[in-house]
GROMACS .gro file of C-alpha atoms in nm:
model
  344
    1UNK     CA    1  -1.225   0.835  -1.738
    2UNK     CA    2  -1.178   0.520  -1.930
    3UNK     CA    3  -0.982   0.783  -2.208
    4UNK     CA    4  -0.746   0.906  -1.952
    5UNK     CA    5  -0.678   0.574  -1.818
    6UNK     CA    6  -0.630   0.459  -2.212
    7UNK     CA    7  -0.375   0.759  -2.220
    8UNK     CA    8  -0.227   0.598  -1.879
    9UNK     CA    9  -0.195   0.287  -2.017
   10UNK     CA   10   0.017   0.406  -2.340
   11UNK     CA   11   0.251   0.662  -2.156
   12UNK     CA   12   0.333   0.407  -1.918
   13UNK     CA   13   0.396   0.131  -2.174
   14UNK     CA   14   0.639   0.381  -2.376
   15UNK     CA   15   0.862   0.421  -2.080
   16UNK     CA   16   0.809   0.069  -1.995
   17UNK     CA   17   0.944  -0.057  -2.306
   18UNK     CA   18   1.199   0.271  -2.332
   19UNK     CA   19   1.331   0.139  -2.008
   20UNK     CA   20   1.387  -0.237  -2.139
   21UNK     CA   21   1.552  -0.141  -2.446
   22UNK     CA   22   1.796   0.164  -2.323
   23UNK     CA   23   1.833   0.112  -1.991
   24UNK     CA   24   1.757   0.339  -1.709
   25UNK     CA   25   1.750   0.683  -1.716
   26UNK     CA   26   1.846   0.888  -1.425
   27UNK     CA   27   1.501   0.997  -1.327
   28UNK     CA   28   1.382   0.606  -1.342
   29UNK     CA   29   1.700   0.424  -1.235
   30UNK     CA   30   1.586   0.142  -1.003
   31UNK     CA   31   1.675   0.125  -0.648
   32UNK     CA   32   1.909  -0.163  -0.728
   33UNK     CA   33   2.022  -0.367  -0.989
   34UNK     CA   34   2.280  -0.629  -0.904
   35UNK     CA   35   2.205  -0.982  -0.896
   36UNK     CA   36   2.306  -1.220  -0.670
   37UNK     CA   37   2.458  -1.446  -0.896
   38UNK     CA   38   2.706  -1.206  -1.096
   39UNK     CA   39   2.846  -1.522  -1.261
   40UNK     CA   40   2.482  -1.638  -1.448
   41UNK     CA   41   2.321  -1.371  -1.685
   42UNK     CA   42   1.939  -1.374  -1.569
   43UNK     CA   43   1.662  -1.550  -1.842
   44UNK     CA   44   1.377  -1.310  -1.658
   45UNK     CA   45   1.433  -0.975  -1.573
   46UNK     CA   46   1.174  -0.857  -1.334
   47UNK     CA   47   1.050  -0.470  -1.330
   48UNK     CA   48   0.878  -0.430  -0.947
   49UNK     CA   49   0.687  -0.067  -0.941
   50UNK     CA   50   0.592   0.123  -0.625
   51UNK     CA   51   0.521   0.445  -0.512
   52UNK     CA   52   0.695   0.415  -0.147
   53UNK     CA   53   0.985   0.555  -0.057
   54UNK     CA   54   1.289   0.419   0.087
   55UNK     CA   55   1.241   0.353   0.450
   56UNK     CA   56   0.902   0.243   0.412
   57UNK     CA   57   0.785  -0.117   0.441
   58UNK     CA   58   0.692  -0.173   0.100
   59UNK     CA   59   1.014  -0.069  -0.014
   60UNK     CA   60   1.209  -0.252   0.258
   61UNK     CA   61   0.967  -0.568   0.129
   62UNK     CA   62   1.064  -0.512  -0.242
   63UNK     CA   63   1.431  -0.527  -0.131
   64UNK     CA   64   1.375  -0.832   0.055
   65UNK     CA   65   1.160  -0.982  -0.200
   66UNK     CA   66   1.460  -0.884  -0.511
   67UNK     CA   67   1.695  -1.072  -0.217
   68UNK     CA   68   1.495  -1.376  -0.178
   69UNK     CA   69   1.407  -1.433  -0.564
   70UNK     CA   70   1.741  -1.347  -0.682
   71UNK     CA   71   1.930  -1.627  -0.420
   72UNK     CA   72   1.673  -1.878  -0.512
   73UNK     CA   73   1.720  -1.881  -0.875
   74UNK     CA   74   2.040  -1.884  -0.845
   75UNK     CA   75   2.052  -1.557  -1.061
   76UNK     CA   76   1.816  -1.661  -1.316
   77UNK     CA   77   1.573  -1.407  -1.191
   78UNK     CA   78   1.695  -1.037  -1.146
   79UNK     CA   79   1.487  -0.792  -0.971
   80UNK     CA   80   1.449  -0.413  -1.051
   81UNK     CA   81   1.277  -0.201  -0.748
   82UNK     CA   82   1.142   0.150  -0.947
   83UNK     CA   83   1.044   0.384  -0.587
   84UNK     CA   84   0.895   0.653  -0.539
   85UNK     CA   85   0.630   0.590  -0.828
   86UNK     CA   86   0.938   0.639  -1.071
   87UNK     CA   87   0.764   0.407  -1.306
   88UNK     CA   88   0.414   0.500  -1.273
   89UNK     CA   89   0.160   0.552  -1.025
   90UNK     CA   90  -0.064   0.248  -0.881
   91UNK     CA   91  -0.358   0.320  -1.140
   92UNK     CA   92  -0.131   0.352  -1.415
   93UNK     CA   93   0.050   0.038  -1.323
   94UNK     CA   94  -0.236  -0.181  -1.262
   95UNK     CA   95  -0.350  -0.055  -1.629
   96UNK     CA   96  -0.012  -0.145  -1.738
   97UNK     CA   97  -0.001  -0.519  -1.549
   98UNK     CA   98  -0.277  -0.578  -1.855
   99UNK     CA   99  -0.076  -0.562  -2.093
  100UNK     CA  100   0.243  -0.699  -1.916
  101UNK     CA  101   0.427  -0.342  -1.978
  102UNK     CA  102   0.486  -0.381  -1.564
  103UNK     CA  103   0.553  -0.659  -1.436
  104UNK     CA  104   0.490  -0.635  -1.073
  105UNK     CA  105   0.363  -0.368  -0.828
  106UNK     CA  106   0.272  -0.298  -0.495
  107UNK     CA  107  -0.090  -0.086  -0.492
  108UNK     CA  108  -0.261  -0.043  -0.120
  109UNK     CA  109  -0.560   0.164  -0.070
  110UNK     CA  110  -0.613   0.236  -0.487
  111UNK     CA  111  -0.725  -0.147  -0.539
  112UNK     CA  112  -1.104  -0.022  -0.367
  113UNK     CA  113  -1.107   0.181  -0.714
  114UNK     CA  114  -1.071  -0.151  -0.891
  115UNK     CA  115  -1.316  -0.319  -0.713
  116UNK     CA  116  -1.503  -0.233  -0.427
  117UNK     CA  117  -1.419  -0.541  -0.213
  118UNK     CA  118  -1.118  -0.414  -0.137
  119UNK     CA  119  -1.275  -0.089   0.027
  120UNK     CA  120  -1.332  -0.315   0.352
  121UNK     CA  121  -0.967  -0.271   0.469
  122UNK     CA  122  -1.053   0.074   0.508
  123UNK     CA  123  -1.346  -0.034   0.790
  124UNK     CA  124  -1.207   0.187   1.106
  125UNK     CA  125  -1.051  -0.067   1.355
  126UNK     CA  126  -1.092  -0.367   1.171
  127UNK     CA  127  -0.778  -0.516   1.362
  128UNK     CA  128  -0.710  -0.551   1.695
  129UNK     CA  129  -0.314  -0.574   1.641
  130UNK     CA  130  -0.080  -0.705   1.446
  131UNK     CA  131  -0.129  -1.047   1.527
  132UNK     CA  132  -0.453  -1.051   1.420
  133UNK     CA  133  -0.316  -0.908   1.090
  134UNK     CA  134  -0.055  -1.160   1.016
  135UNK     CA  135  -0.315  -1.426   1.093
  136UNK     CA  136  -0.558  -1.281   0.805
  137UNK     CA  137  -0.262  -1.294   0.571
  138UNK     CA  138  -0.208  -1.659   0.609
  139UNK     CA  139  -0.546  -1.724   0.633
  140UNK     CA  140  -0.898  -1.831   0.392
  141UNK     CA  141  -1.049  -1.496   0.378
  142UNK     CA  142  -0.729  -1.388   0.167
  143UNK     CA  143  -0.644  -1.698  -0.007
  144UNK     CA  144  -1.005  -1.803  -0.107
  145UNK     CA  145  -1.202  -1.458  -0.137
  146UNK     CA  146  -0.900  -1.195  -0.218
  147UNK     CA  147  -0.654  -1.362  -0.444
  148UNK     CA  148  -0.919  -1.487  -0.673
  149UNK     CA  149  -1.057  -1.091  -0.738
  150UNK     CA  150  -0.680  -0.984  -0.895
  151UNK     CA  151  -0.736  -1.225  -1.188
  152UNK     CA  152  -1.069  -1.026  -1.271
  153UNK     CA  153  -0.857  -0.752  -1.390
  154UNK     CA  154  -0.551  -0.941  -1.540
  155UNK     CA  155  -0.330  -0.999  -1.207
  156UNK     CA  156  -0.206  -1.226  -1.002
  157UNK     CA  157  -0.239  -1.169  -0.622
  158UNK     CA  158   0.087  -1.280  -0.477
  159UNK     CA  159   0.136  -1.130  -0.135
  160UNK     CA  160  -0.033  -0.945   0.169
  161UNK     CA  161   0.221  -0.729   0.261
  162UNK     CA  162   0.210  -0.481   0.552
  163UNK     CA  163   0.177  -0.069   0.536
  164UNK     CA  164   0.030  -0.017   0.858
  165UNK     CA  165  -0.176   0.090   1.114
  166UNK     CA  166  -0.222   0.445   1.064
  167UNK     CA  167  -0.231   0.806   1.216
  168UNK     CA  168  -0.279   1.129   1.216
  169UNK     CA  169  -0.006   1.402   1.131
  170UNK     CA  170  -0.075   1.816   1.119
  171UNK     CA  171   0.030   2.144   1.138
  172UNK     CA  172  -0.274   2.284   1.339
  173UNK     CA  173  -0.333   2.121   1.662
  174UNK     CA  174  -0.330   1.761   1.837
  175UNK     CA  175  -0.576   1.510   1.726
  176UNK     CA  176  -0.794   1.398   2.044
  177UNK     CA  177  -1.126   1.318   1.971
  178UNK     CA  178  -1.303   1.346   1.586
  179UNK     CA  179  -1.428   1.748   1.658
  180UNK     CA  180  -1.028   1.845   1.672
  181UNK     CA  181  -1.015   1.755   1.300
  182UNK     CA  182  -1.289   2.036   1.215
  183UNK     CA  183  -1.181   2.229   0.903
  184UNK     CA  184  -0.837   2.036   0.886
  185UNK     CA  185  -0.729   1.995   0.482
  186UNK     CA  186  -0.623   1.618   0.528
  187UNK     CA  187  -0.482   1.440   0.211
  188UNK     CA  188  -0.588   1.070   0.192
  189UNK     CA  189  -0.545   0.780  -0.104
  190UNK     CA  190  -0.761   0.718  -0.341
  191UNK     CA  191  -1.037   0.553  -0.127
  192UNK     CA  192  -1.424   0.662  -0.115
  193UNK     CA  193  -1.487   0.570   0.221
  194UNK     CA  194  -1.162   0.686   0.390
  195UNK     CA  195  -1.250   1.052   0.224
  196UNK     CA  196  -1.634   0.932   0.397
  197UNK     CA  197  -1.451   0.857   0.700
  198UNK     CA  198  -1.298   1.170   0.772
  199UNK     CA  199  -1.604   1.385   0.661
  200UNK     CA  200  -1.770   1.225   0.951
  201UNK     CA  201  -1.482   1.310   1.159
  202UNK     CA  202  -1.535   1.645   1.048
  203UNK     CA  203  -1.191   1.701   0.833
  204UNK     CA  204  -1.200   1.807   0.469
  205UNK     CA  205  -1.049   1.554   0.297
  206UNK     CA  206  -0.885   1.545  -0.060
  207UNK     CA  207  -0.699   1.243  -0.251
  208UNK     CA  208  -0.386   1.290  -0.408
  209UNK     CA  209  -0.045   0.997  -0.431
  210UNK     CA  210   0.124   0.880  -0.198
  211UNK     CA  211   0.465   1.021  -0.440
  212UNK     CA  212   0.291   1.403  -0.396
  213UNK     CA  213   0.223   1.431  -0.041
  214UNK     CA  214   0.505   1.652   0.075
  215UNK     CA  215   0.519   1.875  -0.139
  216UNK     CA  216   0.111   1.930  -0.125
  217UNK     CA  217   0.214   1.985   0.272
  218UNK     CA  218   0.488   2.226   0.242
  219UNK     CA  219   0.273   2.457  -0.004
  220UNK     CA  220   0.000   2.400   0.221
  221UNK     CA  221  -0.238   2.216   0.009
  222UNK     CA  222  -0.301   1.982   0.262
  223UNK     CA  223  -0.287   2.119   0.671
  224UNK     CA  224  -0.207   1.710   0.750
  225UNK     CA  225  -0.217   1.346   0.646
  226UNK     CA  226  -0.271   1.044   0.771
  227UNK     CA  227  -0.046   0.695   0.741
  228UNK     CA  228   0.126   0.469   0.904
  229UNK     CA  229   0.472   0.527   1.126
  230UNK     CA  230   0.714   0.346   0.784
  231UNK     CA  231   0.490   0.580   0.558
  232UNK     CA  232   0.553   0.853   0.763
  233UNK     CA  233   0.907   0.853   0.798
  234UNK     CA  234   0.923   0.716   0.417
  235UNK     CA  235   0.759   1.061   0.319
  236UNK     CA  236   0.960   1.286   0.547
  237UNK     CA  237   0.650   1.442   0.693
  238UNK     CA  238   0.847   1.482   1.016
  239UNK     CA  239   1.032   1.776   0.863
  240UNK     CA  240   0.692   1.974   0.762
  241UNK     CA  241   0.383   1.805   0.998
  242UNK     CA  242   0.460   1.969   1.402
  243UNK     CA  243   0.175   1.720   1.518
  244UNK     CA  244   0.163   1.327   1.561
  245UNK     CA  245  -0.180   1.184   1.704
  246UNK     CA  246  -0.194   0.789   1.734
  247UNK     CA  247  -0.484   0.724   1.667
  248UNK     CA  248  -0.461   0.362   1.433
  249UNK     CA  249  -0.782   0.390   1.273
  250UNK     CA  250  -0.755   0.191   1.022
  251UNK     CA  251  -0.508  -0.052   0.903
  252UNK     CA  252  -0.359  -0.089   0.529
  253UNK     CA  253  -0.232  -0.382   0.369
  254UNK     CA  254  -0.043  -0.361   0.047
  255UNK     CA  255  -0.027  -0.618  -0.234
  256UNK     CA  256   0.267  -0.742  -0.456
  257UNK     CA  257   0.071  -0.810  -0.798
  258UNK     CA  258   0.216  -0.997  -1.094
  259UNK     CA  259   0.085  -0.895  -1.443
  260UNK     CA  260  -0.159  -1.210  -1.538
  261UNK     CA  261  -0.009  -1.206  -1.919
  262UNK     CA  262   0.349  -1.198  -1.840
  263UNK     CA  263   0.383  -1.398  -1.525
  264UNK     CA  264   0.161  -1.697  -1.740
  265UNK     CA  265   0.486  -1.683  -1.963
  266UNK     CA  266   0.727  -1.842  -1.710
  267UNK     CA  267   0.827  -2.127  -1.638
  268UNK     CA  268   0.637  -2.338  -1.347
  269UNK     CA  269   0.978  -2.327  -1.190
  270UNK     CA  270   1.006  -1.970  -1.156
  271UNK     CA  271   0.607  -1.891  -1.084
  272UNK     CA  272   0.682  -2.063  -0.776
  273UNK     CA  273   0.989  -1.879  -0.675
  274UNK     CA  274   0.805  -1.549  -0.723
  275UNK     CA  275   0.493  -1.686  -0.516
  276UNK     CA  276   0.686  -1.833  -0.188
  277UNK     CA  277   0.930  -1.531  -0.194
  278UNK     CA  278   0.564  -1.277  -0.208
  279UNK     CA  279   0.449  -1.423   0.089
  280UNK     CA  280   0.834  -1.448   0.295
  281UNK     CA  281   0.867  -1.116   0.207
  282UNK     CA  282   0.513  -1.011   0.338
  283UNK     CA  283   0.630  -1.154   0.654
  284UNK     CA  284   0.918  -0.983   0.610
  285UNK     CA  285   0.715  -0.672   0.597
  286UNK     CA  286   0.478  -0.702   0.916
  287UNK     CA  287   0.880  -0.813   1.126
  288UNK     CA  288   1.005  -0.430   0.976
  289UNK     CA  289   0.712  -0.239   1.082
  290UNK     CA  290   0.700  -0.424   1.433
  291UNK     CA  291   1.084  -0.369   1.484
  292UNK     CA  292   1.086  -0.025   1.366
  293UNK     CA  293   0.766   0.162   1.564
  294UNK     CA  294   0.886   0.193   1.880
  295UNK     CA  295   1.239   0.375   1.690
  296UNK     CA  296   1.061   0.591   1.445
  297UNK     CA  297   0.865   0.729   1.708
  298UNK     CA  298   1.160   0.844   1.927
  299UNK     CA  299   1.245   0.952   1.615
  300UNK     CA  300   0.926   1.147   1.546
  301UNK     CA  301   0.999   1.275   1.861
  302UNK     CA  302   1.363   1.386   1.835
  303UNK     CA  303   1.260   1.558   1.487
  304UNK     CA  304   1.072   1.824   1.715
  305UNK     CA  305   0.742   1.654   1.652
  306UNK     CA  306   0.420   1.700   1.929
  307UNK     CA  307   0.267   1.332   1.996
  308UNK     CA  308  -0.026   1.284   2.154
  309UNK     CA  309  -0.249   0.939   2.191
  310UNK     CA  310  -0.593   1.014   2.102
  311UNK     CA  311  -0.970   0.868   2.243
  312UNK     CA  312  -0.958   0.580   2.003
  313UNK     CA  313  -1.331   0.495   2.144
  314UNK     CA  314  -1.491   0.864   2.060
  315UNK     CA  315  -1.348   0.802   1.683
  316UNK     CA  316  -1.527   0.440   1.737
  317UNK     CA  317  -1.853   0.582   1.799
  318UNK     CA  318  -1.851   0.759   1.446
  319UNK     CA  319  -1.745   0.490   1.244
  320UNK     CA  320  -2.095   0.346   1.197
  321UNK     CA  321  -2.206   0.546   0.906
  322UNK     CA  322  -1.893   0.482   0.725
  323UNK     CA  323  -1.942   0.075   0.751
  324UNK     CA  324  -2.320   0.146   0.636
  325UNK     CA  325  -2.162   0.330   0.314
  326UNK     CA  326  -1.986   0.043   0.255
  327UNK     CA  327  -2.237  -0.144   0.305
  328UNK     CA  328  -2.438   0.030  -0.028
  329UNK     CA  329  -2.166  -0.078  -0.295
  330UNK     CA  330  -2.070  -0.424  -0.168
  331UNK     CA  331  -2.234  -0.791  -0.005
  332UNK     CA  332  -2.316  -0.675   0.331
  333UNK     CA  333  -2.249  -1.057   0.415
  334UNK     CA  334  -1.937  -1.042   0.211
  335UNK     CA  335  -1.835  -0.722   0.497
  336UNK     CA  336  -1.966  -0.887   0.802
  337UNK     CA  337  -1.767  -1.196   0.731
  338UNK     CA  338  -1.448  -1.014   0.661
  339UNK     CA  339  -1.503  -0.827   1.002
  340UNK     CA  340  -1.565  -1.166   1.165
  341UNK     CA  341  -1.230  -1.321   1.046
  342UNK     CA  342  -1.034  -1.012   1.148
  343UNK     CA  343  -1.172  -1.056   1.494
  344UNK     CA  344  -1.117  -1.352   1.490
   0.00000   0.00000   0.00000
C-alpha cells in the first residue's frame, strides 16, 4: 500500500511540475484561467484539484472561491480549478499536498482513509437539515476538533464545504425500505462504514472514484449509486440510472485543503485571503445546493427518471450496527459528541 501510494505521490508530482513549467495540456487544462486583474501579473499561482464535475457544488465552490481570491488580491493571486480529477484523484492529491506538488484540493468521503475521525460524517442521519449543517460548519466541533487533524498529515483545513445529502439512484427497482436494495451492485467512495452501511441494507457494495462512476454504470459494473442531487447531475447519472429514491441517509461535507509546506510559504497577507474566501465560498456552497434541489429534481424528472421517497425510519432502524462499527476504530466519546453537536 504505502509503495503504491509512493508511486502516487511521484506520478502526480511529474505532472504537477510538467503542468507549472509547460503549461496545460489539453487533457489537464483547468476549468479557467483568467484573473481578475488582467493588468497585475499574479506573485502566487494557485493549482485547486478536484474530482467533481461541472455542475456540482464543489466545482461551483472552486469557481466561487478562484472569484473571491482573485478580486481580493487584486490579481496577485490567480486560481487554476483542475475538474473532473484531471490532476489526480483525492488520495493521490492529499499524498501530493505533502510535498506541496498540489496546492489545494477538495477530498469528501476519502479523508475517513486518512484518519478515522472523519468516518463519523458517514453516521446515517447525522443531520436533521441543512441548517443544522451550516451551523456545524461555523461552529467548535469543526474549528477546534476537525481543522486541527489536517495538520497531522501536512494540510491545512480551510473550509467545510457542502456535497450533500444523499440518495439512491438504479437501474433495477425503487428504493423503499433497506430489503429493496437486496443484491443491488451499488458503487460508493472510499469509506469503510458506508460499504458497512449498505451491507446491512442488504446491497453489495464496491468503491471506486467519484471521476469513474458512469462509465462503471453504463457497462454495468455497478446496477446504482448513491450521492447527492449536485453529484448526481454533475455525473450525468440521469442519462444511465431509470430510478431516483430520496432517501438522505447520510450527509457529505467536502473540504478545501491547502498543502501545509506550500501555503507556510506565503505571505500572512495572502494566508488570510485564502482562509476567509474557504469559508465564503463554503457558504457559497450550502446557498447552490439549497437553490438548485428543488430544479435538478424537475430535472431528474424531465430526464425520464422514476422518483420515489423512501421509509427514511425503516433505513433508521438498521443503522445501529453501523454506528457500533464505528464505534471499534474511533473515541466512542469523540462519536457521541459529534452526534450531539449535529443535533444540536
Amino acid at each position: 500500500m504505502k509503495k503504491n501510494r509512493f508511486i502516487n505521490l511521484a506520478l502526480v508530482s511529474v505532472i504537477a511540475f510538467a503542468l507549472i513549467g509547460c503549461g496545460s495540456t489539453a487533457a489537464t487544462k483547468p476549468a479557467d484561467t483568467a484573473g481578475s486583474d488582467s493588468a497585475k501579473k499574479p506573485s502566487v499561482t494557485v493549482k485547486l484539484s478536484s474530482t467533481s464535475s461541472k455542475g456540482g457544488a464543489m466545482y461551483e465552490g472552486a469557481m466561487k472561491f478562484k472569484e473571491l481570491v482573485e478580486e481580493r488580491s487584486k490579481g496577485d493571486i490567480a486560481v487554476q480549478v483542475f475538474p473532473d480529477g484531471q490532476l489526480a484523484k483525492d488520495l493521490a492529491a492529499i499524498d501530493a499536498h505533502k510535498t506541496g506538488a498540489i496546492h489545494l484540493s477538495l477530498p469528501s468521503t476519502a479523508m475517513a482513509q486518512i484518519d478515522p475521525k472523519f468516518g463519523v460524517f458517514d453516521i446515517p442521519f447525522l443531520f436533521k437539515d441543512a441548517a443544522a449543517v451550516t451551523k456545524f460548519a461555523h461552529g467548535e466541533m469543526w474549528t477546534k476538533e476537525f481543522q486541527p487533524l489536517f495538520e497531522q498529515y501536512g494540510m491545512y483545513g480551510l473550509g467545510f464545504w457542502e456535497n450533500g445529502f444523499r440518495h439512491i439512484t438504479n437501474n433495477k427497482r425503487p428504493i423503499n425500505v433497506p430489503e429493496d436494495l437486496k443484491g443491488i451492485k451499488i458503487r460508493v467512495p472510499e469509506s469503510k462504514l458506508r460499504v458497512a452501511m449498505f451491507k446491512e441494507f442488504g446491497a453489495n457494495p464496491s468503491t471506486s472514484d467519484f471521476s469513474e462512476v458512469f462509465t462503471a454504470l453504463q457497462q454495468g459494473v455497478f446496477d446504482g449509486q448513491e450521492n447527492p442531487f449536485v453529484q448526481i447531475e454533475a455525473g450525468r447519472f440521469a442519462e444511465i440510472q431509470k430510478y431516483l429514491s430520496l432517501t438522505n441517509h447520510t450527509y457529505t461535507p467536502a473540504y478545501l485543503v491547502a498543502s501545509k509546506v506550500w501555503f507556510d510559504k506565503l505571505k500572512p497577507e495572502q494566508q488570510e485571503i485564502l482562509k476567509k474566501a474557504a469559508v465564503d465560498a463554503g457558504d457559497f456552497t450550502r446557498e447552490y445546493g439549497a437553490k438548485v434541489e428543488g430544479e435538478l429534481l424537475a430535472k431528474f424528472k424531465a430526464a425520464g427518471m422514476t422518483v420515489n421517497t423512501a421509509d427514511v425510519a425503516a433505513f433508521q432502524d438498521k443503522t445501529g450496527p453501523v454506528i457500533d462499527l464505528l464505534k471499534e476504530s474511533i473515541d466512542p466519546a469523540f462519536v457521541d459528541k459529534v452526534v450531539k453537536t449535529a443535533k444540536e
